[in-house]
Amino acid sequence: MNRLILCADDFAFSTEDSLVIAELLHAGKLNATSCMTLRPNWAEDSAMLRDVPATAQIGLHLTLTEEAPIHPNGFTQDGVMPGIDPLTRLAVRGRLDPAEIAREVEAQFDRFEAAMGRPPAFVDGHQHSHALPVIRLIVLEITRRRAPEAWLRTCEDRVAGLLGRPWRGKAIGSAFHSRGFAAAAEAVGLRCNRGFAGHYGFDGCFAQALPRFLDRAGAYHLVMCHPGAGTRAGDAIAAARRDEADVLRNISVSDMAASRGLAFAA
């Protein structure tokens, strides 16, 4: 039976968002979350994860965009790293300093391990920046060395899956930017999810989108989501975070998964 991993991204985006994610993990509505360890509230928020169900996977959400880095670097402006599109252009043009990227990634690993006392169960990236050129090789090498049992997120999927779910254009774009990532991970002895979904318009339609994310699932099918309190100033998807949390509170994810032949351990 194919497995479903329903992962809440952005743990520690704010303490209020962390509280919602922890609540949903305890309630069996999620079975994974990925953590933004560069956030100033991470160390305190991490305590919420110490008594979640044993089936919950706690991962590292490497963050190289739109937040203050742990260490100053040459691509930060006014103390904040760029958005994903400017970062992508820098990566494609070879204008990122590998040593700066490696230092930041190592520091975010350090903070995860300091708080949790163990390596992350999986590694992904905020806005999927971990799969960009230059950055991906660094992430793979550091993960191989520091968390060899972890799996990594890839947005790659079968064509039938990409075309059969919401926001196919965005899904295809993310898969394109991740192309070759799973093969590169395998080449250094690491593994990735098999099947990926979660793109939609953050438009209050999560209840309609979620069942479709489970269609045409892969063998280790990863669905990203972003539930939260939606209270942090400047959060572009604040309303969607609240909507996703409300939807998850009021449905049985395990029943939804089982109806599509997916095992959901939570």
XYZ file of N, CA and C in Angstrom:
798
model
N 0.851 -1.196 0.000
C 0.000 0.000 0.000
C 0.885 1.244 0.000
N 0.551 2.213 -0.856
C 1.281 3.473 -0.880
C 1.064 4.239 0.423
N 2.075 5.001 0.824
C 2.015 5.752 2.076
C 1.797 7.234 1.805
N 1.045 7.879 2.677
C 0.806 9.311 2.613
C 1.567 10.009 3.727
N 2.352 11.019 3.349
C 2.981 11.915 4.302
C 2.336 13.281 4.108
N 1.572 13.723 5.093
C 0.938 15.045 5.044
C 1.755 15.956 5.946
N 2.498 16.858 5.320
C 3.510 17.649 6.022
C 3.114 19.117 6.099
N 3.075 19.636 7.316
C 2.880 21.068 7.523
C 4.231 21.766 7.430
N 4.398 22.581 6.412
C 5.606 23.390 6.288
C 5.552 24.548 7.286
N 6.715 25.133 7.542
C 6.834 26.423 8.231
C 6.629 26.374 9.742
N 6.899 25.237 10.388
C 6.888 25.256 11.847
C 7.914 26.288 12.318
N 7.509 27.132 13.256
C 8.295 28.241 13.811
C 8.242 29.496 12.956
N 7.423 29.518 11.906
C 7.196 30.773 11.184
C 6.731 31.838 12.176
N 5.912 31.434 13.116
C 5.593 32.222 14.309
C 5.206 31.241 15.391
N 5.270 31.661 16.632
C 4.874 30.776 17.723
C 3.407 30.398 17.610
N 2.569 31.323 17.180
C 1.145 31.022 17.021
C 0.930 29.958 15.958
N 1.679 30.031 14.855
C 1.577 28.992 13.828
C 2.080 27.658 14.360
N 3.153 27.684 15.135
C 3.681 26.451 15.714
C 2.649 25.773 16.610
N 1.940 26.560 17.400
C 0.919 25.992 18.276
C -0.150 25.252 17.483
N -0.566 25.810 16.363
C -1.585 25.161 15.533
C -1.047 23.864 14.950
N 0.176 23.892 14.444
C 0.753 22.681 13.853
C 0.909 21.588 14.904
N 1.379 21.946 16.094
C 1.510 20.958 17.163
C 0.157 20.368 17.531
N -0.861 21.203 17.588
C -2.223 20.720 17.866
C -2.651 19.678 16.839
N -2.401 19.963 15.559
C -2.826 19.057 14.490
C -2.017 17.764 14.484
N -0.751 17.848 14.850
C 0.048 16.622 14.993
C -0.505 15.745 16.107
N -0.823 16.338 17.246
C -1.370 15.577 18.373
C -2.723 14.959 18.017
N -3.484 15.649 17.183
C -4.820 15.167 16.812
C -4.797 14.148 15.686
N -3.618 13.822 15.167
C -3.522 12.851 14.088
C -3.969 13.380 12.738
N -3.956 14.692 12.575
C -4.353 15.303 11.307
C -3.169 15.504 10.372
N -1.971 15.442 10.915
C -0.717 15.554 10.177
C 0.192 14.430 10.652
N 1.151 14.046 9.810
C 2.162 13.112 10.306
C 3.587 13.576 9.996
N 3.725 14.880 9.718
C 5.052 15.455 9.522
C 4.958 16.974 9.615
N 6.060 17.579 10.017
C 6.204 19.029 9.914
C 7.670 19.347 9.678
N 7.913 20.423 8.949
C 9.290 20.838 8.671
C 9.529 22.212 9.298
N 10.710 22.381 9.883
C 10.957 23.445 10.856
C 11.934 24.489 10.333
N 11.577 25.754 10.566
C 12.401 26.894 10.173
C 13.302 27.252 11.355
N 14.467 26.637 11.411
C 15.296 26.755 12.608
C 16.040 28.075 12.700
N 16.015 28.888 11.660
C 16.634 30.200 11.753
C 15.742 31.230 12.439
N 14.469 30.896 12.658
C 13.564 31.848 13.291
C 13.940 32.033 14.766
N 13.834 33.266 15.290
C 14.251 33.509 16.676
C 13.439 32.746 17.711
N 12.235 32.339 17.359
C 11.380 31.604 18.295
C 11.536 30.089 18.182
N 12.412 29.614 17.292
C 12.533 28.174 17.064
C 12.886 27.404 18.335
N 13.908 27.840 19.050
C 14.373 27.057 20.197
C 13.248 26.864 21.214
N 12.493 27.917 21.474
C 11.386 27.798 22.418
C 10.247 26.969 21.834
N 9.910 27.205 20.566
C 8.804 26.476 19.946
C 9.090 24.982 19.837
N 10.361 24.616 19.708
C 10.704 23.205 19.500
C 10.225 22.324 20.646
N 10.036 22.907 21.825
C 9.539 22.124 22.963
C 8.168 21.530 22.682
N 7.396 22.165 21.804
C 6.071 21.649 21.457
C 6.145 20.316 20.726
N 7.301 19.996 20.171
C 7.436 18.798 19.341
C 7.960 17.590 20.112
N 8.281 17.763 21.365
C 8.945 16.681 22.101
C 7.998 15.583 22.533
N 6.683 15.846 22.548
C 5.745 14.801 22.955
C 4.687 14.533 21.893
N 5.009 14.849 20.635
C 4.072 14.515 19.561
C 4.101 13.003 19.337
N 3.102 12.440 18.659
C 3.100 10.992 18.434
C 4.384 10.497 17.776
N 4.767 9.292 18.109
C 6.004 8.723 17.575
C 5.975 8.583 16.068
N 4.771 8.534 15.505
C 4.641 8.424 14.051
C 4.917 9.745 13.340
N 4.971 10.847 14.059
C 5.182 12.162 13.441
C 6.654 12.333 13.064
N 6.904 12.691 11.837
C 8.259 12.945 11.365
C 8.548 14.444 11.475
N 9.676 14.768 12.083
C 10.067 16.161 12.275
C 11.281 16.437 11.393
N 11.112 17.363 10.473
C 12.157 17.626 9.496
C 12.671 19.050 9.541
N 13.683 19.303 8.729
C 14.336 20.607 8.635
C 13.882 21.309 7.362
N 13.308 22.493 7.538
C 12.828 23.316 6.430
C 13.906 24.360 6.135
N 14.927 23.960 5.383
C 16.024 24.879 5.080
C 15.469 26.161 4.458
N 15.875 27.289 5.004
C 15.287 28.558 4.599
C 16.385 29.485 4.093
N 16.297 29.793 2.803
C 17.273 30.664 2.139
C 16.588 31.826 1.445
N 15.327 32.046 1.775
C 14.556 33.124 1.161
C 13.715 33.835 2.215
N 13.584 35.136 2.078
C 12.588 35.968 2.759
C 12.668 35.965 4.283
N 13.790 35.548 4.826
C 14.001 35.608 6.271
C 15.426 36.104 6.539
N 15.665 36.535 7.758
C 17.020 36.911 8.149
C 17.860 35.654 8.321
N 19.036 35.587 7.714
C 19.872 34.394 7.867
C 20.516 34.329 9.250
N 21.005 33.169 9.597
C 21.763 33.038 10.844
C 23.092 33.770 10.720
N 23.737 33.631 9.549
C 25.012 34.299 9.288
C 24.836 35.303 8.146
N 25.362 36.490 8.262
C 25.300 37.445 7.149
C 25.911 36.846 5.890
N 25.356 37.188 4.737
C 25.877 36.673 3.479
C 25.717 37.720 2.387
N 26.339 37.464 1.279
C 26.379 38.441 0.196
C 25.100 38.595 -0.581
N 24.115 37.704 -0.375
C 22.865 37.852 -1.124
C 21.719 38.370 -0.255
N 22.054 38.827 0.942
C 21.055 39.417 1.829
C 21.016 40.924 1.618
N 19.812 41.481 1.568
C 19.640 42.930 1.465
C 18.761 43.409 2.617
N 19.235 44.443 3.301
C 18.508 44.990 4.450
C 18.189 43.903 5.479
N 19.108 42.952 5.615
C 18.987 41.931 6.634
C 18.086 40.768 6.298
N 17.530 40.737 5.096
C 16.596 39.682 4.707
C 17.057 39.043 3.392
N 16.972 37.731 3.314
C 17.331 37.038 2.080
C 16.272 37.276 1.005
N 16.624 37.148 -0.279
C 15.694 37.476 -1.360
C 14.571 36.466 -1.484
N 13.572 36.817 -2.280
C 12.520 35.875 -2.618
C 13.048 34.780 -3.524
N 12.198 33.815 -3.803
C 12.647 32.654 -4.561
C 13.039 33.001 -5.991
N 12.349 33.930 -6.619
C 12.695 34.252 -8.008
C 14.066 34.919 -8.115
N 14.367 35.944 -7.316
C 15.733 36.490 -7.365
C 16.804 35.467 -6.980
N 16.505 34.630 -5.991
C 17.481 33.608 -5.602
C 17.714 32.624 -6.743
N 16.647 32.259 -7.438
C 16.786 31.351 -8.578
C 17.695 31.954 -9.646
N 17.507 33.249 -9.928
C 18.351 33.890 -10.940
C 19.813 33.888 -10.511
N 20.069 34.165 -9.241
C 21.444 34.124 -8.749
C 22.037 32.727 -8.875
N 21.226 31.715 -8.552
C 21.718 30.332 -8.612
C 22.020 29.926 -10.048
N 21.105 30.218 -10.950
C 21.266 29.820 -12.359
C 22.471 30.518 -12.984
N 22.715 31.753 -12.574
C 23.828 32.525 -13.144
C 25.154 32.268 -12.434
N 25.151 31.370 -11.462
C 26.374 31.047 -10.752
C 26.890 32.169 -9.873
N 25.981 32.967 -9.324
C 26.381 34.143 -8.553
C 26.186 33.952 -7.044
N 26.019 32.722 -6.624
C 25.956 32.421 -5.204
C 27.303 31.868 -4.739
N 27.730 32.263 -3.564
C 28.979 31.774 -3.001
C 28.701 30.442 -2.299
N 29.221 29.332 -2.806
C 28.950 28.032 -2.181
C 29.330 27.997 -0.704
N 30.393 28.686 -0.328
C 30.819 28.667 1.079
C 29.777 29.337 1.962
N 29.144 30.422 1.476
C 28.107 31.087 2.251
C 26.872 30.207 2.394
N 26.494 29.540 1.301
C 25.337 28.636 1.354
C 25.615 27.509 2.336
N 26.793 26.904 2.251
C 27.137 25.787 3.126
C 27.141 26.221 4.591
N 27.650 27.400 4.876
C 27.682 27.878 6.261
C 26.266 28.047 6.811
N 25.360 28.582 6.002
C 23.987 28.779 6.464
C 23.270 27.449 6.655
N 23.450 26.535 5.712
C 22.816 25.223 5.828
C 23.337 24.489 7.063
N 24.635 24.508 7.274
C 25.209 23.867 8.465
C 24.633 24.481 9.734
N 24.489 25.799 9.757
C 23.984 26.471 10.952
C 22.533 26.086 11.232
N 21.741 25.932 10.184
C 20.346 25.530 10.387
C 20.262 24.076 10.849
N 21.141 23.211 10.351
C 21.255 21.848 10.891
C 21.652 21.904 12.373
N 22.639 22.738 12.689
C 23.095 22.849 14.077
C 21.946 23.189 15.000
N 21.133 24.155 14.602
C 20.030 24.587 15.461
C 18.968 23.505 15.603
N 18.738 22.741 14.534
C 17.798 21.627 14.662
C 18.301 20.632 15.693
N 19.537 20.215 15.549
C 20.085 19.188 16.422
C 20.205 19.682 17.864
N 20.520 20.953 18.049
C 20.626 21.491 19.409
C 19.283 21.441 20.132
N 18.212 21.697 19.391
C 16.888 21.716 20.006
C 16.285 20.332 20.150
N 16.472 19.477 19.145
C 15.787 18.190 19.104
C 16.648 17.027 19.592
N 17.949 17.236 19.670
C 18.824 16.179 20.153
C 19.033 15.049 19.169
N 18.718 15.286 17.918
C 18.872 14.253 16.885
C 18.856 14.930 15.521
N 19.277 14.232 14.468
C 19.187 14.801 13.128
C 17.729 14.841 12.666
N 17.436 15.641 11.651
C 16.074 15.668 11.125
C 15.705 14.361 10.436
N 14.405 14.026 10.489
C 13.920 12.830 9.794
C 13.891 13.029 8.289
N 13.772 14.274 7.865
C 13.783 14.601 6.438
C 14.256 16.035 6.283
N 14.595 16.397 5.063
C 15.097 17.736 4.755
C 14.365 18.251 3.527
N 13.866 19.474 3.623
C 13.279 20.126 2.449
C 13.693 21.589 2.474
N 13.052 22.416 1.663
C 13.454 23.805 1.591
C 12.266 24.736 1.458
N 12.336 25.865 2.150
C 11.312 26.893 2.017
C 11.272 27.347 0.559
N 10.090 27.294 -0.030
C 9.900 27.625 -1.442
C 10.755 26.732 -2.347
N 11.105 25.557 -1.826
C 11.858 24.533 -2.572
C 13.238 25.019 -3.019
N 13.787 25.987 -2.283
C 15.090 26.540 -2.666
C 16.209 25.514 -2.551
N 15.993 24.446 -1.800
C 17.039 23.430 -1.633
C 17.363 22.700 -2.924
N 16.477 22.792 -3.924
C 16.675 22.061 -5.182
C 17.320 22.910 -6.268
N 17.650 24.168 -5.977
C 18.240 25.047 -6.983
C 19.673 24.623 -7.313
N 20.166 24.991 -8.496
C 21.572 24.714 -8.828
C 22.504 25.285 -7.766
N 23.629 24.658 -7.592
C 24.628 24.992 -6.573
C 24.110 24.582 -5.189
N 22.928 25.070 -4.820
C 22.386 24.803 -3.492
C 22.124 23.313 -3.311
N 21.580 22.647 -4.332
C 21.214 21.232 -4.159
C 22.412 20.356 -3.839
N 23.532 20.601 -4.492
C 24.707 19.769 -4.235
C 25.201 19.946 -2.804
N 25.139 21.173 -2.309
C 25.548 21.446 -0.932
C 24.598 20.761 0.043
N 23.295 20.892 -0.213
C 22.300 20.273 0.666
C 22.466 18.759 0.685
N 22.673 18.157 -0.455
C 22.826 16.704 -0.516
C 24.071 16.248 0.243
N 25.175 16.951 0.086
C 26.401 16.555 0.756
C 26.277 16.708 2.266
N 25.709 17.813 2.720
C 25.577 18.023 4.162
C 24.577 17.030 4.762
N 23.491 16.755 4.063
C 22.525 15.768 4.550
C 23.152 14.382 4.602
N 23.894 14.012 3.577
C 24.564 12.702 3.566
C 25.481 12.546 4.771
N 26.141 13.607 5.138
C 27.091 13.550 6.247
C 26.405 13.642 7.607
N 25.376 14.468 7.711
C 24.805 14.758 9.027
C 23.508 14.016 9.328
N 22.793 13.601 8.284
C 21.515 12.903 8.493
C 21.342 11.825 7.425
N 22.217 10.819 7.421
C 22.211 9.832 6.341
C 20.945 8.996 6.258
N 20.167 8.941 7.331
C 18.912 8.180 7.306
C 17.728 9.034 6.864
N 17.955 10.315 6.690
C 16.859 11.212 6.307
C 16.508 11.048 4.832
N 15.261 11.380 4.501
C 14.865 11.504 3.105
C 14.742 12.985 2.773
N 14.733 13.302 1.488
C 14.659 14.683 1.045
C 13.454 14.889 0.144
N 12.949 16.097 0.143
C 11.801 16.423 -0.704
C 12.238 16.698 -2.136
N 11.537 16.076 -3.050
C 11.615 16.461 -4.455
C 10.205 16.766 -4.933
N 10.088 17.726 -5.817
C 8.786 18.056 -6.409
C 8.547 17.282 -7.694
N 9.459 16.397 -8.038
C 9.287 15.560 -9.225
C 8.105 14.611 -9.025
N 7.420 14.290 -10.120
C 6.299 13.356 -10.061
C 6.047 12.828 -11.461
N 5.224 11.809 -11.531
C 4.819 11.285 -12.833
C 3.939 12.300 -13.554
N 3.990 12.258 -14.867
C 3.215 13.211 -15.666
C 1.731 13.099 -15.347
N 1.233 11.884 -15.182
C -0.193 11.705 -14.893
C -0.582 12.394 -13.593
N 0.298 12.343 -12.607
C 0.014 13.013 -11.353
C 0.030 14.522 -11.500
N 1.028 15.042 -12.206
C 1.140 16.485 -12.390
C -0.063 17.057 -13.127
N -0.557 16.318 -14.097
C -1.664 16.819 -14.915
C -3.020 16.586 -14.275
N -3.074 15.722 -13.278
C -4.369 15.332 -12.728
C -4.754 16.002 -11.442
N -3.985 17.035 -11.035
C -4.259 17.699 -9.771
C -4.379 19.212 -9.976
N -4.791 19.946 -8.920
C -4.953 21.399 -9.070
C -3.640 22.099 -9.418
N -3.774 23.237 -10.008
C -2.640 24.112 -10.296
C -1.522 23.371 -11.018
N -1.905 22.716 -12.101
C -0.928 21.878 -12.813
C 0.265 22.681 -13.312
N 0.039 23.951 -13.708
C 1.155 24.757 -14.191
C 2.215 24.965 -13.129
N 1.783 25.290 -11.908
C 2.728 25.470 -10.807
C 3.404 24.154 -10.456
N 2.631 23.076 -10.468
C 3.192 21.767 -10.147
C 4.256 21.367 -11.167
N 3.970 21.612 -12.440
C 4.936 21.278 -13.497
C 6.182 22.143 -13.350
N 5.987 23.434 -13.018
C 7.142 24.307 -12.834
C 8.034 23.847 -11.693
N 7.432 23.459 -10.572
C 8.223 22.981 -9.440
C 8.937 21.674 -9.781
N 8.245 20.796 -10.511
C 8.872 19.543 -10.925
C 10.048 19.806 -11.863
N 9.887 20.799 -12.739
C 10.968 21.143 -13.669
C 12.201 21.618 -12.900
N 11.994 22.468 -11.922
C 13.129 22.984 -11.162
C 13.763 21.903 -10.283
N 12.995 20.861 -9.956
C 13.535 19.752 -9.162
C 14.094 18.628 -10.019
N 14.007 18.749 -11.328
C 14.381 17.632 -12.202
C 15.799 17.147 -11.882
N 15.924 15.830 -11.768
C 17.211 15.232 -11.469
C 17.562 15.182 -9.998
N 16.729 15.774 -9.152
C 17.087 15.827 -7.727
C 17.064 14.443 -7.104
N 16.029 13.661 -7.387
C 15.947 12.320 -6.794
C 17.114 11.450 -7.240
N 17.484 11.559 -8.507
C 18.610 10.774 -9.012
C 19.914 11.208 -8.345
N 20.077 12.522 -8.142
C 21.286 13.019 -7.479
C 21.340 12.550 -6.029
N 20.184 12.527 -5.370
C 20.143 12.027 -3.994
C 20.512 10.548 -3.950
N 19.945 9.777 -4.850
C 20.234 8.339 -4.880
C 21.715 8.087 -5.125
N 22.334 8.933 -5.922
C 23.748 8.746 -6.257
C 24.649 8.892 -5.041
N 24.180 9.609 -4.018
C 24.990 9.743 -2.793
C 24.382 8.952 -1.637
N 23.502 7.999 -1.957
C 22.973 7.090 -0.956
C 21.789 7.602 -0.173
N 21.116 8.634 -0.678
C 19.948 9.195 -0.001
C 18.688 8.880 -0.793
N 17.535 9.083 -0.190
C 16.271 8.784 -0.855
C 15.350 9.987 -0.790
N 14.335 9.965 -1.624
C 13.360 11.045 -1.706
C 11.947 10.475 -1.647
N 10.990 11.370 -1.427
C 9.589 10.988 -1.596
C 9.346 10.542 -3.028
N 8.298 9.751 -3.207
C 7.885 9.313 -4.554
C 6.431 9.709 -4.733
N 6.233 10.828 -5.399
C 4.939 11.468 -5.521
C 4.922 12.733 -4.695
N 4.395 13.810 -5.268
C 4.382 15.090 -4.572
C 3.173 15.903 -5.010
N 2.524 16.554 -4.054
C 1.389 17.420 -4.357
C 1.258 18.470 -3.270
N 0.371 19.428 -3.506
C 0.112 20.465 -2.519
C -0.041 21.855 -3.091
N 0.203 22.015 -4.389
C 0.050 23.333 -4.998
C -1.426 23.670 -5.202
N -1.796 24.838 -4.761
C -3.114 25.391 -5.084
C -3.012 26.901 -4.916
N -4.116 27.604 -5.005
C -4.043 29.054 -5.068
C -4.052 29.776 -3.745
N -3.965 29.070 -2.599
C -4.082 29.706 -1.279
C -5.298 30.643 -1.261
N -6.390 30.134 -1.797
C -7.553 30.953 -2.111
C -8.809 30.574 -1.331
N -8.621 29.873 -0.203
C -9.769 29.458 0.575
C -10.425 28.192 0.074
N -9.781 27.512 -0.876
C -10.358 26.301 -1.477
C -9.590 25.045 -1.086
N -8.956 25.052 0.071
C -8.174 23.891 0.492
C -9.040 22.648 0.637
N -10.267 22.811 1.106
C -11.145 21.647 1.291
C -11.404 20.938 -0.024
N -11.482 21.683 -1.110
C -11.691 21.081 -2.422
C -10.387 20.527 -2.998
N -9.267 21.177 -2.683
C -7.988 20.768 -3.247
C -7.412 19.526 -2.583
N -7.582 19.397 -1.267
C -6.917 18.322 -0.537
C -7.227 16.928 -1.084
N -8.493 16.567 -1.334
C -8.734 15.216 -1.865
C -8.037 14.982 -3.206
N -7.930 16.009 -4.008
C -7.281 15.851 -5.315
C -5.771 15.685 -5.185
N -5.196 16.216 -4.092
C -3.767 16.003 -3.866
C -3.453 14.523 -3.673
N -4.445 13.743 -3.263
C -4.236 12.326 -2.989
C -4.451 11.452 -4.217
N -4.928 12.038 -5.295
C -5.142 11.281 -6.521
C -3.809 10.946 -7.184
N -3.760 9.801 -7.845
C -2.574 9.372 -8.588
C -1.316 9.433 -7.720
N -1.454 8.909 -6.514
C -0.385 9.014 -5.528
C 0.788 8.106 -5.858
N 1.967 8.551 -5.469
C 3.152 7.732 -5.585
C 3.305 6.804 -4.394
N 4.375 6.018 -4.410
C 4.572 4.998 -3.379
C 4.862 5.609 -2.003
N 5.503 6.757 -1.962
C 5.783 7.481 -0.717
C 5.349 8.907 -0.970
N 4.032 9.090 -0.911
C 3.390 10.284 -1.472
C 3.397 11.423 -0.459
N 4.065 12.501 -0.817
C 4.207 13.667 0.049
C 3.249 14.771 -0.385
N 2.464 15.242 0.557
C 1.580 16.388 0.322
C 1.973 17.489 1.298
N 2.358 18.633 0.768
C 2.692 19.764 1.631
C 1.424 20.561 1.937
N 1.397 21.172 3.118
C 0.315 22.079 3.475
C 0.884 23.132 4.411
N 0.065 24.148 4.717
C 0.573 25.290 5.473
C -0.440 25.758 6.520
N -0.946 24.874 7.361
C -1.893 25.325 8.384
C -1.205 26.178 9.440
N -1.973 27.076 10.017
C -1.405 27.913 11.061
C -2.431 28.889 11.598
N -1.946 29.813 12.397
C -2.821 30.821 12.990
C -3.007 32.026 12.085
N -2.031 32.258 11.197
C -2.135 33.374 10.273
C -2.125 34.728 10.955
N -1.264 34.892 11.955
C -1.246 36.148 12.707
C 0.043 36.945 12.526
N 1.056 36.383 11.868
C 2.319 37.113 11.717
C 2.152 38.244 10.699
N 2.625 39.418 11.048
C 2.521 40.570 10.159
C 3.245 40.301 8.842
N 2.616 40.702 7.743
C 3.228 40.557 6.436
C 3.115 39.186 5.808
N 2.424 38.270 6.444
C 2.278 36.911 5.920
C 1.313 36.920 4.737
N 1.821 36.614 3.556
C 1.008 36.690 2.344
C -0.071 35.622 2.288
N 0.079 34.540 3.044
C -0.913 33.465 2.991
C -1.581 33.261 4.344
N -1.704 34.326 5.114
C -2.270 34.226 6.466
C -3.663 33.628 6.456
N -4.527 34.108 5.566
C -5.903 33.609 5.530
C -5.936 32.139 5.145
N -5.064 31.744 4.219
C -5.012 30.344 3.805
C -4.550 29.453 4.950
N -3.626 29.915 5.764
C -3.176 29.119 6.913
C -4.361 28.818 7.840
N -5.159 29.840 8.113
C -6.313 29.636 9.003
C -7.322 28.684 8.369
N -7.553 28.843 7.070
C -8.499 27.977 6.374
C -8.025 26.528 6.403
N -6.758 26.293 6.121
C -6.230 24.929 6.121
C -6.358 24.295 7.501
N -6.054 25.058 8.540
C -6.173 24.522 9.896
C -7.611 24.124 10.195
N -8.559 24.965 9.819
C -9.971 24.662 10.078
C -10.422 23.429 9.307
N -9.980 23.305 8.054
C -10.346 22.133 7.259
C -9.808 20.862 7.907
N -8.537 20.885 8.289
C -7.926 19.687 8.868
C -8.570 19.307 10.201
N -8.972 20.293 10.981
C -9.629 19.996 12.252
C -10.940 19.239 12.059
N -11.567 19.424 10.928
C -12.937 18.935 10.738
C -13.064 17.767 9.768
N -11.953 17.143 9.400
C -12.016 15.985 8.515
C -11.209 14.842 9.122
N -11.434 13.643 8.602
C -10.614 12.492 8.951
C -9.630 12.255 7.811
N -8.377 12.639 8.027
C -7.366 12.434 6.991
C -7.163 10.948 6.738
N -7.193 10.151 7.785
C -6.968 8.712 7.613
C -8.065 8.086 6.758
N -9.320 8.503 6.944
C -10.406 7.972 6.114
C -10.252 8.423 4.667
N -9.899 9.686 4.475
C -9.697 10.191 3.127
C -8.572 9.423 2.426
N -7.488 9.172 3.174
C -6.374 8.424 2.591
C -6.773 6.984 2.269
N -7.459 6.338 3.211
C -7.840 4.941 3.013
C -8.767 4.780 1.811
N -9.616 5.764 1.574
C -10.541 5.655 0.438
C -9.818 5.700 -0.896
N -8.555 6.141 -0.866
C -7.739 6.194 -2.076
C -6.595 5.184 -2.038
N -6.697 4.230 -1.120
C -5.701 3.176 -1.043
C -4.370 3.616 -0.471
N -4.393 4.644 0.389
C -3.170 5.170 0.981
C -3.144 4.877 2.478
N -2.001 4.464 2.973
C -1.802 4.286 4.407
C -1.337 5.595 5.000
N -1.997 6.009 6.071
C -1.660 7.276 6.738
C -1.380 6.978 8.199
N -0.117 6.976 8.563
C 0.270 6.696 9.949
C 0.343 8.009 10.705
N -0.526 8.170 11.690
C -0.532 9.397 12.485
C -1.012 9.090 13.901
